[in-house]
Short mmCIF file of C-alpha atoms and ligand atoms in Angstrom, two decimals:
data_model
loop_
_atom_site.label_atom_id
_atom_site.label_comp_id
_atom_site.label_asym_id
_atom_site.label_seq_id
_atom_site.Cartn_x
_atom_site.Cartn_y
_atom_site.Cartn_z
CA MET A 878 24.30 -10.26 -2.71
CA ALA A 879 23.70 -10.03 1.00
CA GLN A 880 21.27 -11.35 3.54
CA PHE A 881 18.49 -9.10 4.85
CA ASP A 882 16.17 -9.88 7.72
CA LEU A 883 12.74 -8.40 7.24
CA ASN A 884 9.59 -7.97 9.29
CA ILE A 885 6.67 -8.17 6.91
CA ASN A 886 3.05 -8.46 8.00
CA GLY A 887 4.26 -9.44 11.47
CA LYS A 888 6.40 -12.31 10.21
CA LYS A 889 10.16 -12.62 9.92
CA HIS A 890 11.65 -13.25 6.50
CA SER A 891 15.20 -13.56 5.34
CA VAL A 892 16.23 -12.84 1.75
CA ASP A 893 19.53 -12.97 -0.08
CA VAL A 894 19.54 -10.20 -2.69
CA ASP A 895 21.52 -7.24 -3.99
CA PRO A 896 21.31 -4.38 -1.41
CA GLU A 897 19.90 -2.01 -4.03
CA THR A 898 17.00 -4.31 -4.90
CA PRO A 899 13.75 -2.37 -4.43
CA LEU A 900 11.47 -3.62 -1.67
CA LEU A 901 8.72 -4.04 -4.30
CA TRP A 902 10.80 -6.62 -6.16
CA VAL A 903 11.50 -8.55 -2.97
CA LEU A 904 7.83 -8.53 -1.97
CA ARG A 905 6.66 -9.79 -5.33
CA ASP A 906 9.49 -12.00 -6.59
CA ASN A 907 11.07 -13.38 -3.43
CA LEU A 908 8.15 -13.46 -1.02
CA LYS A 909 5.33 -13.90 -3.56
CA LEU A 910 3.29 -11.14 -1.95
CA VAL A 911 1.88 -10.07 -5.29
CA GLY A 912 -0.96 -7.91 -3.98
CA THR A 913 1.46 -4.97 -4.16
CA LYS A 914 1.63 -3.91 -7.80
CA TYR A 915 4.30 -2.59 -10.12
CA GLY A 916 2.99 0.37 -12.08
CA CYS A 917 5.79 2.74 -13.06
CA GLY A 918 8.87 1.95 -10.95
CA ILE A 919 9.67 5.66 -10.66
CA ALA A 920 7.49 6.91 -7.77
CA GLN A 921 4.81 8.32 -10.07
CA CYS A 922 1.75 6.07 -9.68
CA GLY A 923 1.35 4.73 -6.11
CA ALA A 924 0.45 1.18 -7.20
CA CYS A 925 3.32 -0.14 -5.05
CA THR A 926 2.26 1.63 -1.81
CA VAL A 927 2.89 -0.26 1.44
CA HIS A 928 3.17 0.81 5.08
CA PHE A 929 6.64 1.39 6.47
CA ASN A 930 6.39 1.78 10.25
CA GLY A 931 2.79 2.84 9.71
CA SER A 932 3.41 5.44 7.01
CA ALA A 933 2.60 5.04 3.32
CA VAL A 934 5.71 4.63 1.15
CA ARG A 935 6.32 3.65 -2.46
CA SER A 936 8.01 0.29 -2.27
CA CYS A 937 9.59 0.72 -5.72
CA GLN A 938 11.73 3.47 -4.16
CA VAL A 939 12.90 1.68 -0.98
CA PRO A 940 16.13 -0.29 -1.35
CA ILE A 941 15.97 -3.51 0.59
CA SER A 942 19.02 -2.40 2.61
CA ALA A 943 16.80 0.33 4.15
CA ALA A 944 14.00 -2.06 5.00
CA GLN A 945 15.70 -4.11 7.71
CA GLU A 946 14.55 -3.58 11.32
CA ASN A 947 11.42 -1.80 10.10
CA GLU A 948 7.82 -2.89 10.25
CA ILE A 949 6.39 -3.37 6.79
CA THR A 950 2.74 -4.07 6.04
CA THR A 951 1.39 -5.01 2.63
CA ILE A 952 -2.21 -5.36 1.51
CA GLU A 953 -2.03 -9.05 2.49
CA GLY A 954 -1.30 -8.06 6.10
CA LEU A 955 -3.77 -5.22 6.46
CA SER A 956 -6.43 -7.44 8.03
CA GLU A 957 -7.04 -11.12 8.71
CA ASN A 958 -10.04 -11.50 6.44
CA GLY A 959 -10.19 -8.41 4.28
CA ASP A 960 -12.34 -6.78 6.96
CA HIS A 961 -10.41 -3.61 7.75
CA PRO A 962 -12.95 -0.73 7.86
CA VAL A 963 -11.38 0.75 4.73
CA GLN A 964 -11.69 -2.56 2.87
CA LYS A 965 -15.33 -2.82 3.97
CA ALA A 966 -16.01 0.74 2.77
CA TRP A 967 -14.36 -0.15 -0.56
CA LEU A 968 -16.82 -3.00 -0.99
CA GLU A 969 -19.76 -0.91 0.14
CA HIS A 970 -18.95 1.74 -2.47
CA ASP A 971 -17.99 -0.80 -5.13
CA VAL A 972 -14.78 1.15 -5.72
CA PRO A 973 -12.59 -1.03 -7.97
CA GLN A 974 -12.91 -1.22 -11.70
CA CYS A 975 -9.97 -3.18 -13.20
CA GLY A 976 -8.47 -3.33 -9.69
CA TYR A 977 -4.84 -2.81 -10.62
CA CYS A 978 -4.27 0.35 -8.57
CA GLN A 979 -6.54 -0.59 -5.69
CA ALA A 980 -4.10 -2.21 -3.25
CA GLY A 981 -2.01 0.95 -3.42
CA GLN A 982 -5.10 3.13 -3.02
CA ILE A 983 -6.22 1.17 0.06
CA MET A 984 -2.77 1.28 1.65
CA ALA A 985 -2.57 5.05 1.07
CA ALA A 986 -6.10 5.53 2.44
CA THR A 987 -5.50 3.45 5.59
CA ALA A 988 -2.31 5.37 6.37
CA LEU A 989 -4.17 8.63 5.84
CA LEU A 990 -6.97 7.68 8.24
CA LYS A 991 -4.51 6.43 10.84
CA ASN A 992 -2.87 9.85 10.94
CA ASN A 993 -6.04 11.87 10.39
CA PRO A 994 -9.22 9.95 11.31
CA SER A 995 -11.52 12.67 10.01
CA PRO A 996 -9.98 14.24 6.91
CA SER A 997 -11.62 17.01 4.91
CA ASP A 998 -12.22 16.61 1.16
CA ALA A 999 -9.15 18.78 0.51
CA GLU A 1000 -6.99 16.66 2.84
CA ILE A 1001 -8.16 13.46 1.14
CA GLU A 1002 -7.40 14.93 -2.29
CA ASP A 1003 -4.02 16.16 -1.14
CA VAL A 1004 -2.90 12.75 0.16
CA MET A 1005 -4.53 10.59 -2.51
CA ASN A 1006 -3.52 12.82 -5.38
CA GLY A 1007 -0.39 10.82 -6.16
CA ASN A 1008 -2.21 7.48 -6.45
CA ILE A 1009 -3.16 7.20 -10.09
CA CYS A 1010 -6.20 5.23 -11.27
CA ARG A 1011 -6.43 4.74 -15.01
CA CYS A 1012 -10.06 3.70 -14.61
CA GLY A 1013 -10.96 6.97 -12.91
CA THR A 1014 -12.41 5.58 -9.68
CA TYR A 1015 -11.47 8.75 -7.81
CA ASN A 1016 -14.98 9.78 -6.75
CA ARG A 1017 -15.74 6.36 -5.30
CA ILE A 1018 -12.36 6.29 -3.54
CA LYS A 1019 -13.16 9.61 -1.90
CA ALA A 1020 -16.66 8.46 -0.89
CA ALA A 1021 -15.26 5.23 0.60
CA ILE A 1022 -12.63 7.13 2.60
CA LYS A 1023 -15.34 9.45 3.90
CA SER A 1024 -17.49 6.57 5.06
CA ALA A 1025 -14.53 4.67 6.55
CA SER A 1026 -13.56 7.82 8.43
CA GLN A 1027 -16.70 7.46 10.53
CA THR A 1028 -15.64 3.97 11.64
CA VAL A 1029 -11.85 3.89 12.18
S1 LIG B 1946 5.41 1.42 -9.08
FE1 LIG B 1946 6.03 2.57 -7.38
S2 LIG B 1946 5.08 4.50 -7.64
FE2 LIG B 1946 4.59 3.42 -9.47
S1 LIG B 1947 -9.29 0.46 -10.89
FE1 LIG B 1947 -8.25 0.27 -12.80
S2 LIG B 1947 -6.46 1.46 -12.51
FE2 LIG B 1947 -7.66 1.91 -10.78
#
């Protein structure tokens, strides 16, 4: 066990865990930020996507020892009131079905639009390809990203 100082959603946190503990576990179990979901644990589904210094990463693959001194944002910290343009577009297009994958989808989409405010269909597919949705909401996800791209 060791102590790690973290910067999550603009707040400082300190946790005492094994250095190999995945960031996802710390978010959910230690910090109770349960918006980030566990899907596969092996980098295959994207349900655990968070922002790491502004880029989308799979938090199940980041050991907590690599997370110190970095800026981490989870779905809870994306906006004050759920009013990020991507979240608004999600509502407008009624994207979620069961909802399980959606935090990861939104975090991947917001990172995409930050780097590329006006992505083509092919660019959206390329980036979002690794975020699996068992309910098949892919068409609505793409439509919501397209409409958010006009506003970010
Ligand atoms: S839980 Fe991390 S990619 Fe599936
Ligand atoms: S909305 Fe159900 S898994 Fe995506």
